[in-house]
Tab-separated table of N, CA, C and O in Angstrom:
chain	number	residue	atom	x	y	z
A	1	MET	N	0.853	-1.188	-0.005
A	1	MET	CA	-0.006	0.014	0.024
A	1	MET	C	0.874	1.230	0.006
A	1	MET	O	1.878	1.303	0.733
A	2	ARG	N	0.550	2.204	-0.782
A	2	ARG	CA	1.336	3.434	-0.910
A	2	ARG	C	1.101	4.335	0.305
A	2	ARG	O	-0.006	4.463	0.788
A	3	ALA	N	2.150	4.960	0.710
A	3	ALA	CA	2.052	5.945	1.810
A	3	ALA	C	1.358	7.253	1.339
A	3	ALA	O	1.532	7.613	0.245
A	4	PHE	N	0.648	7.887	2.262
A	4	PHE	CA	-0.017	9.143	1.921
A	4	PHE	C	1.042	10.248	1.774
A	4	PHE	O	1.902	10.360	2.649
A	5	ARG	N	0.991	10.912	0.695
A	5	ARG	CA	1.964	11.984	0.443
A	5	ARG	C	1.159	13.328	0.362
A	5	ARG	O	0.573	13.591	-0.627
A	6	PRO	N	1.273	14.134	1.437
A	6	PRO	CA	0.469	15.327	1.541
A	6	PRO	C	0.860	16.484	0.593
A	6	PRO	O	0.057	17.268	0.207
A	7	LEU	N	2.142	16.572	0.185
A	7	LEU	CA	2.572	17.672	-0.635
A	7	LEU	C	1.808	17.804	-1.941
A	7	LEU	O	1.312	18.874	-2.271
A	8	PRO	N	1.695	16.726	-2.734
A	8	PRO	CA	0.893	16.871	-4.052
A	8	PRO	C	-0.562	17.346	-3.755
A	8	PRO	O	-1.064	18.168	-4.523
A	9	TYR	N	-1.170	16.887	-2.684
A	9	TYR	CA	-2.497	17.284	-2.353
A	9	TYR	C	-2.530	18.718	-1.969
A	9	TYR	O	-3.444	19.515	-2.270
A	10	ALA	N	-1.549	19.176	-1.214
A	10	ALA	CA	-1.502	20.594	-0.725
A	10	ALA	C	-1.271	21.509	-1.919
A	10	ALA	O	-1.978	22.538	-1.994
A	11	VAL	N	-0.465	21.183	-2.889
A	11	VAL	CA	-0.204	21.950	-4.095
A	11	VAL	C	-1.495	21.987	-4.900
A	11	VAL	O	-1.880	23.089	-5.333
A	12	THR	N	-2.197	20.898	-5.104
A	12	THR	CA	-3.445	20.873	-5.789
A	12	THR	C	-4.489	21.764	-5.101
A	12	THR	O	-5.120	22.579	-5.740
A	13	ALA	N	-4.536	21.724	-3.760
A	13	ALA	CA	-5.477	22.539	-3.031
A	13	ALA	C	-5.136	24.020	-3.188
A	13	ALA	O	-6.058	24.847	-3.341
A	14	LEU	N	-3.891	24.376	-3.193
A	14	LEU	CA	-3.490	25.738	-3.398
A	14	LEU	C	-3.888	26.252	-4.801
A	14	LEU	O	-4.396	27.377	-4.988
A	15	VAL	N	-3.652	25.376	-5.773
A	15	VAL	CA	-4.091	25.754	-7.144
A	15	VAL	C	-5.526	26.000	-7.226
A	15	VAL	O	-5.992	27.035	-7.769
A	16	LEU	N	-6.341	25.065	-6.733
A	16	LEU	CA	-7.732	25.226	-6.737
A	16	LEU	C	-8.251	26.401	-5.933
A	16	LEU	O	-9.072	27.225	-6.401
A	17	ALA	N	-7.623	26.645	-4.748
A	17	ALA	CA	-8.054	27.796	-3.975
A	17	ALA	C	-7.691	29.070	-4.686
A	17	ALA	O	-8.536	30.042	-4.646
A	18	GLY	N	-6.549	29.172	-5.294
A	18	GLY	CA	-6.165	30.394	-6.009
A	18	GLY	C	-7.103	30.663	-7.144
A	18	GLY	O	-7.505	31.788	-7.451
A	19	THR	N	-7.509	29.585	-7.869
A	19	THR	CA	-8.338	29.718	-9.005
A	19	THR	C	-9.742	30.218	-8.585
A	19	THR	O	-10.288	31.182	-9.064
A	20	LEU	N	-10.316	29.533	-7.621
A	20	LEU	CA	-11.622	29.867	-7.101
A	20	LEU	C	-11.684	31.212	-6.455
A	20	LEU	O	-12.609	31.969	-6.731
A	21	THR	N	-10.734	31.444	-5.601
A	21	THR	CA	-10.760	32.769	-4.901
A	21	THR	C	-10.465	33.901	-5.861
A	21	THR	O	-11.022	34.975	-5.795
A	22	GLY	N	-9.528	33.660	-6.801
A	22	GLY	CA	-9.179	34.670	-7.780
A	22	GLY	C	-10.439	35.102	-8.653
A	22	GLY	O	-10.612	36.193	-8.936
A	23	VAL	N	-11.204	34.042	-8.963
A	23	VAL	CA	-12.402	34.348	-9.794
A	23	VAL	C	-13.549	34.958	-8.935
A	23	VAL	O	-14.110	35.991	-9.271
A	24	ALA	N	-13.782	34.330	-7.824
A	24	ALA	CA	-14.944	34.756	-6.971
A	24	ALA	C	-14.559	35.988	-6.134
A	24	ALA	O	-15.385	36.766	-5.823
A	25	GLY	N	-13.316	36.080	-5.725
A	25	GLY	CA	-12.850	37.102	-4.710
A	25	GLY	C	-12.635	38.447	-5.396
A	25	GLY	O	-12.588	39.440	-4.707
A	26	CYS	N	-12.377	38.530	-6.629
A	26	CYS	CA	-12.121	39.754	-7.304
A	26	CYS	C	-13.412	40.392	-7.754
A	26	CYS	O	-14.100	39.817	-8.582
A	27	ALA	N	-13.718	41.556	-7.239
A	27	ALA	CA	-14.963	42.244	-7.567
A	27	ALA	C	-14.703	42.784	-8.991
A	27	ALA	O	-14.159	43.859	-9.237
A	28	SER	N	-15.233	42.025	-9.917
A	28	SER	CA	-15.069	42.477	-11.312
A	28	SER	C	-16.285	42.097	-12.142
A	28	SER	O	-17.118	41.301	-11.764
A	29	THR	N	-16.304	42.681	-13.335
A	29	THR	CA	-17.402	42.417	-14.280
A	29	THR	C	-16.752	42.356	-15.647
A	29	THR	O	-15.576	42.644	-15.809
A	30	SER	N	-17.459	41.893	-16.641
A	30	SER	CA	-16.914	41.867	-18.010
A	30	SER	C	-16.930	43.309	-18.532
A	30	SER	O	-17.788	44.128	-18.202
A	31	ASP	N	-16.019	43.571	-19.396
A	31	ASP	CA	-15.882	44.927	-19.931
A	31	ASP	C	-16.920	45.162	-21.009
A	31	ASP	O	-17.587	44.212	-21.480
A	32	SER	N	-17.129	46.416	-21.437
A	32	SER	CA	-18.191	46.763	-22.309
A	32	SER	C	-17.874	46.341	-23.721
A	32	SER	O	-18.727	46.436	-24.581
A	33	THR	N	-16.609	45.909	-24.033
A	33	THR	CA	-16.270	45.519	-25.378
A	33	THR	C	-16.701	44.089	-25.646
A	33	THR	O	-16.518	43.578	-26.807
A	34	GLY	N	-17.127	43.352	-24.570
A	34	GLY	CA	-17.576	41.988	-24.828
A	34	GLY	C	-16.425	41.010	-24.846
A	34	GLY	O	-16.636	39.912	-25.231
A	35	THR	N	-15.265	41.390	-24.426
A	35	THR	CA	-14.107	40.475	-24.457
A	35	THR	C	-14.067	39.536	-23.251
A	35	THR	O	-13.331	38.595	-23.266
A	36	GLY	N	-14.834	39.827	-22.251
A	36	GLY	CA	-14.946	39.025	-21.030
A	36	GLY	C	-13.719	39.193	-20.097
A	36	GLY	O	-13.609	38.460	-19.196
A	37	GLN	N	-12.901	40.200	-20.361
A	37	GLN	CA	-11.764	40.416	-19.459
A	37	GLN	C	-12.263	41.058	-18.191
A	37	GLN	O	-13.243	41.756	-18.164
A	38	PRO	N	-11.488	40.755	-17.046
A	38	PRO	CA	-11.908	41.358	-15.778
A	38	PRO	C	-11.818	42.910	-15.777
A	38	PRO	O	-10.942	43.442	-16.395
A	39	VAL	N	-12.804	43.499	-15.153
A	39	VAL	CA	-12.742	44.959	-14.963
A	39	VAL	C	-13.029	45.262	-13.542
A	39	VAL	O	-14.116	44.932	-13.028
A	40	ALA	N	-12.054	45.853	-12.782
A	40	ALA	CA	-12.354	46.169	-11.383
A	40	ALA	C	-13.301	47.362	-11.361
A	40	ALA	O	-13.242	48.227	-12.199
A	41	THR	N	-14.126	47.393	-10.276
A	41	THR	CA	-15.126	48.463	-10.183
A	41	THR	C	-14.817	49.288	-8.985
A	41	THR	O	-14.282	48.892	-8.017
A	42	GLY	N	-15.283	50.608	-9.034
A	42	GLY	CA	-15.152	51.515	-7.949
A	42	GLY	C	-13.830	52.160	-7.867
A	42	GLY	O	-12.823	51.668	-8.451
A	43	THR	N	-13.748	53.421	-7.265
A	43	THR	CA	-12.476	54.095	-7.107
A	43	THR	C	-12.181	54.118	-5.625
A	43	THR	O	-13.076	54.117	-4.770
A	44	GLY	N	-10.916	54.198	-5.234
A	44	GLY	CA	-10.492	54.276	-3.861
A	44	GLY	C	-10.685	52.949	-3.173
A	44	GLY	O	-10.460	52.906	-1.959
A	45	ALA	N	-11.126	51.951	-3.836
A	45	ALA	CA	-11.353	50.706	-3.241
A	45	ALA	C	-10.135	49.760	-3.302
A	45	ALA	O	-9.227	50.052	-4.031
A	46	VAL	N	-10.218	48.655	-2.586
A	46	VAL	CA	-9.219	47.629	-2.710
A	46	VAL	C	-9.818	46.435	-3.454
A	46	VAL	O	-10.825	45.906	-2.965
A	47	LYS	N	-9.189	46.022	-4.455
A	47	LYS	CA	-9.613	44.816	-5.192
A	47	LYS	C	-8.621	43.729	-5.005
A	47	LYS	O	-7.391	43.971	-4.985
A	48	ARG	N	-9.030	42.503	-4.822
A	48	ARG	CA	-8.104	41.346	-4.524
A	48	ARG	C	-8.169	40.376	-5.718
A	48	ARG	O	-9.216	40.036	-6.176
A	49	LEU	N	-6.953	39.917	-6.058
A	49	LEU	CA	-6.820	38.912	-7.087
A	49	LEU	C	-5.783	37.922	-6.670
A	49	LEU	O	-4.701	38.329	-6.211
A	50	GLU	N	-6.116	36.610	-6.749
A	50	GLU	CA	-5.152	35.586	-6.354
A	50	GLU	C	-4.667	34.911	-7.590
A	50	GLU	O	-5.471	34.519	-8.485
A	51	VAL	N	-3.332	34.599	-7.672
A	51	VAL	CA	-2.727	34.012	-8.812
A	51	VAL	C	-1.841	32.891	-8.319
A	51	VAL	O	-1.148	33.036	-7.257
A	52	THR	N	-1.855	31.729	-8.979
A	52	THR	CA	-1.062	30.559	-8.557
A	52	THR	C	-0.090	30.241	-9.738
A	52	THR	O	-0.586	30.277	-10.919
A	53	ILE	N	1.155	29.962	-9.406
A	53	ILE	CA	2.113	29.548	-10.470
A	53	ILE	C	2.526	28.172	-10.103
A	53	ILE	O	2.948	27.838	-9.029
A	54	THR	N	2.343	27.233	-11.138
A	54	THR	CA	2.739	25.824	-11.045
A	54	THR	C	3.601	25.586	-12.278
A	54	THR	O	3.139	25.458	-13.382
A	55	GLY	N	4.948	25.500	-12.006
A	55	GLY	CA	5.914	25.351	-13.116
A	55	GLY	C	5.864	26.615	-13.942
A	55	GLY	O	6.225	27.687	-13.486
A	56	THR	N	5.411	26.481	-15.147
A	56	THR	CA	5.264	27.637	-16.077
A	56	THR	C	3.785	27.923	-16.358
A	56	THR	O	3.466	28.717	-17.257
A	57	THR	N	2.890	27.369	-15.563
A	57	THR	CA	1.484	27.616	-15.751
A	57	THR	C	0.974	28.611	-14.737
A	57	THR	O	1.165	28.474	-13.500
A	58	VAL	N	0.327	29.656	-15.240
A	58	VAL	CA	-0.253	30.675	-14.385
A	58	VAL	C	-1.825	30.521	-14.314
A	58	VAL	O	-2.522	30.425	-15.381
A	59	THR	N	-2.382	30.518	-13.107
A	59	THR	CA	-3.772	30.302	-12.926
A	59	THR	C	-4.281	31.415	-12.087
A	59	THR	O	-3.790	31.599	-10.990
A	60	PRO	N	-5.328	32.185	-12.524
A	60	PRO	CA	-5.987	32.106	-13.824
A	60	PRO	C	-5.019	32.577	-14.868
A	60	PRO	O	-4.023	33.221	-14.575
A	61	PRO	N	-5.317	32.215	-16.157
A	61	PRO	CA	-4.431	32.516	-17.251
A	61	PRO	C	-4.213	34.058	-17.293
A	61	PRO	O	-5.139	34.821	-16.934
A	62	PRO	N	-3.112	34.487	-17.796
A	62	PRO	CA	-2.771	35.987	-17.883
A	62	PRO	C	-3.851	36.672	-18.667
A	62	PRO	O	-4.294	36.233	-19.704
A	63	ALA	N	-4.321	37.820	-18.095
A	63	ALA	CA	-5.351	38.675	-18.733
A	63	ALA	C	-5.045	40.107	-18.293
A	63	ALA	O	-4.225	40.387	-17.497
A	64	GLN	N	-5.771	40.996	-18.901
A	64	GLN	CA	-5.714	42.385	-18.569
A	64	GLN	C	-6.820	42.696	-17.569
A	64	GLN	O	-7.964	42.369	-17.800
A	65	VAL	N	-6.411	43.260	-16.466
A	65	VAL	CA	-7.368	43.681	-15.386
A	65	VAL	C	-7.469	45.215	-15.410
A	65	VAL	O	-6.456	45.863	-15.298
A	66	GLU	N	-8.625	45.737	-15.601
A	66	GLU	CA	-8.779	47.145	-15.649
A	66	GLU	C	-9.169	47.668	-14.287
A	66	GLU	O	-10.024	47.099	-13.588
A	67	VAL	N	-8.487	48.752	-13.828
A	67	VAL	CA	-8.784	49.398	-12.569
A	67	VAL	C	-8.756	50.922	-12.688
A	67	VAL	O	-7.967	51.412	-13.477
A	68	PRO	N	-9.682	51.578	-12.021
A	68	PRO	CA	-9.667	53.048	-12.137
A	68	PRO	C	-8.474	53.630	-11.304
A	68	PRO	O	-8.063	52.999	-10.351
A	69	VAL	N	-8.070	54.834	-11.672
A	69	VAL	CA	-7.057	55.544	-10.892
A	69	VAL	C	-7.561	55.615	-9.455
A	69	VAL	O	-8.712	55.900	-9.210
A	70	GLY	N	-6.641	55.363	-8.515
A	70	GLY	CA	-7.059	55.448	-7.122
A	70	GLY	C	-7.378	54.109	-6.465
A	70	GLY	O	-7.422	53.988	-5.234
A	71	THR	N	-7.542	53.158	-7.313
A	71	THR	CA	-7.867	51.763	-6.809
A	71	THR	C	-6.581	51.070	-6.339
A	71	THR	O	-5.518	51.242	-7.053
A	72	THR	N	-6.572	50.329	-5.369
A	72	THR	CA	-5.538	49.453	-4.919
A	72	THR	C	-5.827	48.023	-5.287
A	72	THR	O	-6.877	47.509	-4.908
A	73	LEU	N	-4.906	47.425	-6.014
A	73	LEU	CA	-5.056	45.997	-6.420
A	73	LEU	C	-4.225	45.171	-5.444
A	73	LEU	O	-2.994	45.394	-5.348
A	74	GLU	N	-4.853	44.368	-4.625
A	74	GLU	CA	-4.089	43.451	-3.706
A	74	GLU	C	-3.867	42.142	-4.497
A	74	GLU	O	-4.809	41.392	-4.706
A	75	LEU	N	-2.696	41.912	-4.881
A	75	LEU	CA	-2.305	40.709	-5.693
A	75	LEU	C	-1.692	39.734	-4.719
A	75	LEU	O	-0.625	40.032	-4.105
A	76	VAL	N	-2.274	38.518	-4.639
A	76	VAL	CA	-1.756	37.461	-3.829
A	76	VAL	C	-1.204	36.345	-4.658
A	76	VAL	O	-2.038	35.801	-5.484
A	77	VAL	N	0.076	36.098	-4.673
A	77	VAL	CA	0.704	35.143	-5.606
A	77	VAL	C	1.327	34.009	-4.772
A	77	VAL	O	2.041	34.265	-3.863
A	78	THR	N	0.979	32.800	-5.186
A	78	THR	CA	1.516	31.574	-4.629
A	78	THR	C	2.232	30.825	-5.748
A	78	THR	O	1.602	30.527	-6.685
A	79	SER	N	3.551	30.495	-5.540
A	79	SER	CA	4.284	29.780	-6.569
A	79	SER	C	4.760	28.511	-5.992
A	79	SER	O	4.982	28.389	-4.743
A	80	ASP	N	5.033	27.566	-6.897
A	80	ASP	CA	5.541	26.258	-6.411
A	80	ASP	C	7.081	26.277	-6.395
A	80	ASP	O	7.664	25.237	-6.127
A	81	HIS	N	7.673	27.401	-6.686
A	81	HIS	CA	9.188	27.541	-6.611
A	81	HIS	C	9.536	28.986	-6.183
A	81	HIS	O	8.708	29.887	-6.321
A	82	ASP	N	10.739	29.104	-5.706
A	82	ASP	CA	11.214	30.445	-5.317
A	82	ASP	C	11.394	31.300	-6.544
A	82	ASP	O	11.861	30.783	-7.611
A	83	ASP	N	11.106	32.603	-6.470
A	83	ASP	CA	11.208	33.465	-7.603
A	83	ASP	C	11.149	34.865	-7.151
A	83	ASP	O	11.054	35.195	-5.943
A	84	GLU	N	11.220	35.827	-8.081
A	84	GLU	CA	11.019	37.244	-7.827
A	84	GLU	C	9.855	37.715	-8.623
A	84	GLU	O	9.594	37.303	-9.764
A	85	LEU	N	8.976	38.516	-7.958
A	85	LEU	CA	7.806	39.053	-8.577
A	85	LEU	C	8.056	40.579	-8.822
A	85	LEU	O	8.534	41.249	-7.889
A	86	HIS	N	7.673	41.034	-9.996
A	86	HIS	CA	7.987	42.474	-10.321
A	86	HIS	C	6.719	43.095	-11.009
A	86	HIS	O	6.141	42.534	-11.864
A	87	ALA	N	6.346	44.271	-10.504
A	87	ALA	CA	5.148	44.958	-11.080
A	87	ALA	C	5.687	46.197	-11.760
A	87	ALA	O	6.087	47.166	-11.099
A	88	HIS	N	5.756	46.237	-13.095
A	88	HIS	CA	6.268	47.329	-13.906
A	88	HIS	C	5.285	48.521	-13.677
A	88	HIS	O	4.075	48.350	-13.504
A	89	GLY	N	5.769	49.800	-13.727
A	89	GLY	CA	4.916	50.929	-13.546
A	89	GLY	C	4.585	51.278	-12.121
A	89	GLY	O	4.263	52.372	-11.797
A	90	PHE	N	4.692	50.222	-11.228
A	90	PHE	CA	4.453	50.448	-9.875
A	90	PHE	C	5.786	50.413	-9.117
A	90	PHE	O	5.863	50.765	-7.900
A	91	ASP	N	6.861	50.030	-9.847
A	91	ASP	CA	8.197	49.895	-9.279
A	91	ASP	C	8.200	49.133	-7.899
A	91	ASP	O	8.781	49.588	-7.009
A	92	ASP	N	7.519	47.995	-7.966
A	92	ASP	CA	7.408	47.240	-6.720
A	92	ASP	C	7.844	45.809	-7.022
A	92	ASP	O	7.514	45.234	-8.074
A	93	GLU	N	8.624	45.220	-6.117
A	93	GLU	CA	9.055	43.861	-6.244
A	93	GLU	C	8.822	43.081	-4.993
A	93	GLU	O	8.687	43.660	-3.917
A	94	ALA	N	8.724	41.796	-5.075
A	94	ALA	CA	8.591	40.894	-3.856
A	94	ALA	C	9.255	39.642	-4.155
A	94	ALA	O	9.396	39.181	-5.313
A	95	THR	N	9.767	38.974	-3.107
A	95	THR	CA	10.334	37.634	-3.136
A	95	THR	C	9.248	36.588	-2.981
A	95	THR	O	8.496	36.713	-2.063
A	96	LEU	N	9.201	35.657	-3.890
A	96	LEU	CA	8.300	34.578	-3.820
A	96	LEU	C	9.016	33.387	-3.167
A	96	LEU	O	10.066	32.966	-3.654
A	97	GLU	N	8.462	32.855	-2.088
A	97	GLU	CA	8.975	31.586	-1.500
A	97	GLU	C	8.014	30.503	-1.805
A	97	GLU	O	6.822	30.631	-1.698
A	98	ALA	N	8.609	29.347	-2.302
A	98	ALA	CA	7.758	28.226	-2.699
A	98	ALA	C	6.702	27.888	-1.679
A	98	ALA	O	6.965	27.698	-0.484
A	99	GLY	N	5.472	27.819	-2.152
A	99	GLY	CA	4.312	27.417	-1.285
A	99	GLY	C	3.778	28.474	-0.340
A	99	GLY	O	2.799	28.168	0.349
A	100	VAL	N	4.394	29.649	-0.309
A	100	VAL	CA	3.989	30.702	0.623
A	100	VAL	C	3.316	31.854	-0.106
A	100	VAL	O	3.912	32.462	-0.980
A	101	PRO	N	2.051	32.158	0.176
A	101	PRO	CA	1.355	33.262	-0.530
A	101	PRO	C	2.033	34.588	-0.226
A	101	PRO	O	2.428	34.893	0.945
A	102	THR	N	2.355	35.330	-1.231
A	102	THR	CA	2.979	36.644	-1.140
A	102	THR	C	1.948	37.737	-1.579
A	102	THR	O	1.435	37.580	-2.707
A	103	THR	N	1.808	38.754	-0.831
A	103	THR	CA	0.835	39.803	-1.159
A	103	THR	C	1.561	41.063	-1.552
A	103	THR	O	2.510	41.573	-0.932
A	104	LEU	N	1.179	41.570	-2.711
A	104	LEU	CA	1.691	42.853	-3.229
A	104	LEU	C	0.561	43.779	-3.356
A	104	LEU	O	-0.481	43.506	-4.001
A	105	ARG	N	0.592	44.992	-2.757
A	105	ARG	CA	-0.452	45.972	-2.777
A	105	ARG	C	-0.022	47.088	-3.787
A	105	ARG	O	0.868	47.803	-3.505
A	106	LEU	N	-0.741	47.159	-4.879
A	106	LEU	CA	-0.400	48.056	-5.971
A	106	LEU	C	-1.491	49.089	-6.096
A	106	LEU	O	-2.625	48.851	-6.376
A	107	THR	N	-1.166	50.378	-5.849
A	107	THR	CA	-2.098	51.495	-5.940
A	107	THR	C	-2.013	52.158	-7.304
A	107	THR	O	-0.882	52.619	-7.646
A	108	ALA	N	-3.090	52.184	-8.023
A	108	ALA	CA	-3.075	52.689	-9.439
A	108	ALA	C	-3.103	54.251	-9.327
A	108	ALA	O	-4.107	54.841	-8.945
A	109	THR	N	-1.985	54.921	-9.742
A	109	THR	CA	-1.947	56.332	-9.650
A	109	THR	C	-1.778	57.009	-11.014
A	109	THR	O	-2.212	58.153	-11.180
A	110	GLU	N	-1.078	56.288	-11.939
A	110	GLU	CA	-0.882	56.815	-13.298
A	110	GLU	C	-1.578	55.985	-14.396
A	110	GLU	O	-1.366	54.767	-14.354
A	111	PRO	N	-2.366	56.595	-15.195
A	111	PRO	CA	-2.941	55.804	-16.283
A	111	PRO	C	-1.957	55.120	-17.147
A	111	PRO	O	-0.874	55.668	-17.406
A	112	GLY	N	-2.250	53.966	-17.651
A	112	GLY	CA	-1.406	53.161	-18.505
A	112	GLY	C	-1.598	51.716	-18.355
A	112	GLY	O	-2.507	51.306	-17.596
A	113	VAL	N	-0.887	50.933	-19.130
A	113	VAL	CA	-0.928	49.438	-18.953
A	113	VAL	C	0.438	48.913	-18.511
A	113	VAL	O	1.448	49.243	-19.122
A	114	TYR	N	0.347	48.129	-17.427
A	114	TYR	CA	1.545	47.687	-16.738
A	114	TYR	C	1.552	46.158	-16.531
A	114	TYR	O	0.492	45.608	-16.134
A	115	ASP	N	2.667	45.518	-16.882
A	115	ASP	CA	2.767	44.064	-16.696
A	115	ASP	C	3.280	43.695	-15.280
A	115	ASP	O	4.090	44.396	-14.723
A	116	VAL	N	2.733	42.589	-14.764
A	116	VAL	CA	3.275	42.015	-13.550
A	116	VAL	C	3.835	40.678	-13.993
A	116	VAL	O	3.202	39.826	-14.639
A	117	GLU	N	5.131	40.401	-13.563
A	117	GLU	CA	5.808	39.189	-14.076
A	117	GLU	C	6.686	38.651	-13.071
A	117	GLU	O	7.069	39.274	-12.049
A	118	THR	N	7.109	37.399	-13.365
A	118	THR	CA	8.190	36.759	-12.496
A	118	THR	C	9.453	36.742	-13.350
A	118	THR	O	9.479	37.011	-14.519
A	119	HIS	N	10.604	36.388	-12.680
A	119	HIS	CA	11.868	36.380	-13.381
A	119	HIS	C	12.346	35.052	-13.784
A	119	HIS	O	12.982	34.892	-14.890
A	120	GLU	N	12.219	34.009	-12.942
A	120	GLU	CA	12.758	32.673	-13.244
A	120	GLU	C	11.666	31.586	-13.092
A	120	GLU	O	11.505	31.118	-11.931
A	121	PRO	N	11.063	31.136	-14.096
A	121	PRO	CA	11.114	31.599	-15.470
A	121	PRO	C	10.427	32.926	-15.641
A	121	PRO	O	9.524	33.350	-14.848
A	122	ALA	N	10.671	33.551	-16.758
A	122	ALA	CA	10.048	34.827	-17.109
A	122	ALA	C	8.581	34.494	-17.553
A	122	ALA	O	8.360	33.963	-18.568
A	123	LEU	N	7.661	34.921	-16.653
A	123	LEU	CA	6.266	34.700	-16.888
A	123	LEU	C	5.442	36.001	-16.700
A	123	LEU	O	5.726	36.695	-15.687
A	124	THR	N	4.489	36.310	-17.549
A	124	THR	CA	3.616	37.431	-17.261
A	124	THR	C	2.438	36.895	-16.547
A	124	THR	O	1.754	35.904	-17.071
A	125	LEU	N	2.119	37.457	-15.408
A	125	LEU	CA	0.962	37.022	-14.569
A	125	LEU	C	-0.256	37.672	-14.989
A	125	LEU	O	-1.390	37.130	-15.047
A	126	LEU	N	-0.187	39.030	-15.318
A	126	LEU	CA	-1.322	39.770	-15.758
A	126	LEU	C	-0.838	41.149	-16.188
A	126	LEU	O	0.338	41.560	-15.962
A	127	SER	N	-1.752	41.874	-16.894
A	127	SER	CA	-1.468	43.277	-17.181
A	127	SER	C	-2.500	44.070	-16.471
A	127	SER	O	-3.706	43.688	-16.397
A	128	ILE	N	-2.101	45.204	-15.895
A	128	ILE	CA	-2.971	46.072	-15.199
A	128	ILE	C	-3.213	47.326	-16.020
A	128	ILE	O	-2.249	48.066	-16.330
A	129	ALA	N	-4.412	47.551	-16.432
A	129	ALA	CA	-4.818	48.756	-17.231
A	129	ALA	C	-5.397	49.727	-16.344
A	129	ALA	O	-6.536	49.590	-15.816
A	130	VAL	N	-4.652	50.802	-16.030
A	130	VAL	CA	-5.170	51.878	-15.106
A	130	VAL	C	-5.766	52.924	-16.050
A	130	VAL	O	-5.225	53.463	-16.955
A	131	ARG	N	-7.050	53.180	-15.739
A	131	ARG	CA	-7.828	54.119	-16.598
A	131	ARG	C	-8.340	55.332	-15.787
A	131	ARG	O	-8.690	55.266	-14.699
């Protein structure tokens, strides 16, 4: 009989939790262009999005998240490996430790489109469109 190995189950649970919380936890609606991309609502509010990295797979898949100026995006990233997280345009970085959720609070102050990515491997997690 095989021994119970909790690590694969824990990683699967983290992936599922990140996917479900990221979809249900982010107060968003579809944009008016009909593309189905997330659009954060309200100004001066805090919006939360959870992302999970497993190898080179990003969940939910990379997309553009629209936020109004003044909104803070609370990005919670859990990776299965150690890495660096970088948010262009916000000039903010964080160290990712394998299996440990890392929170980056990004306040949208300047209109533009900014990528959030990791370094090893180079992955784009999302683009933030500040309007």
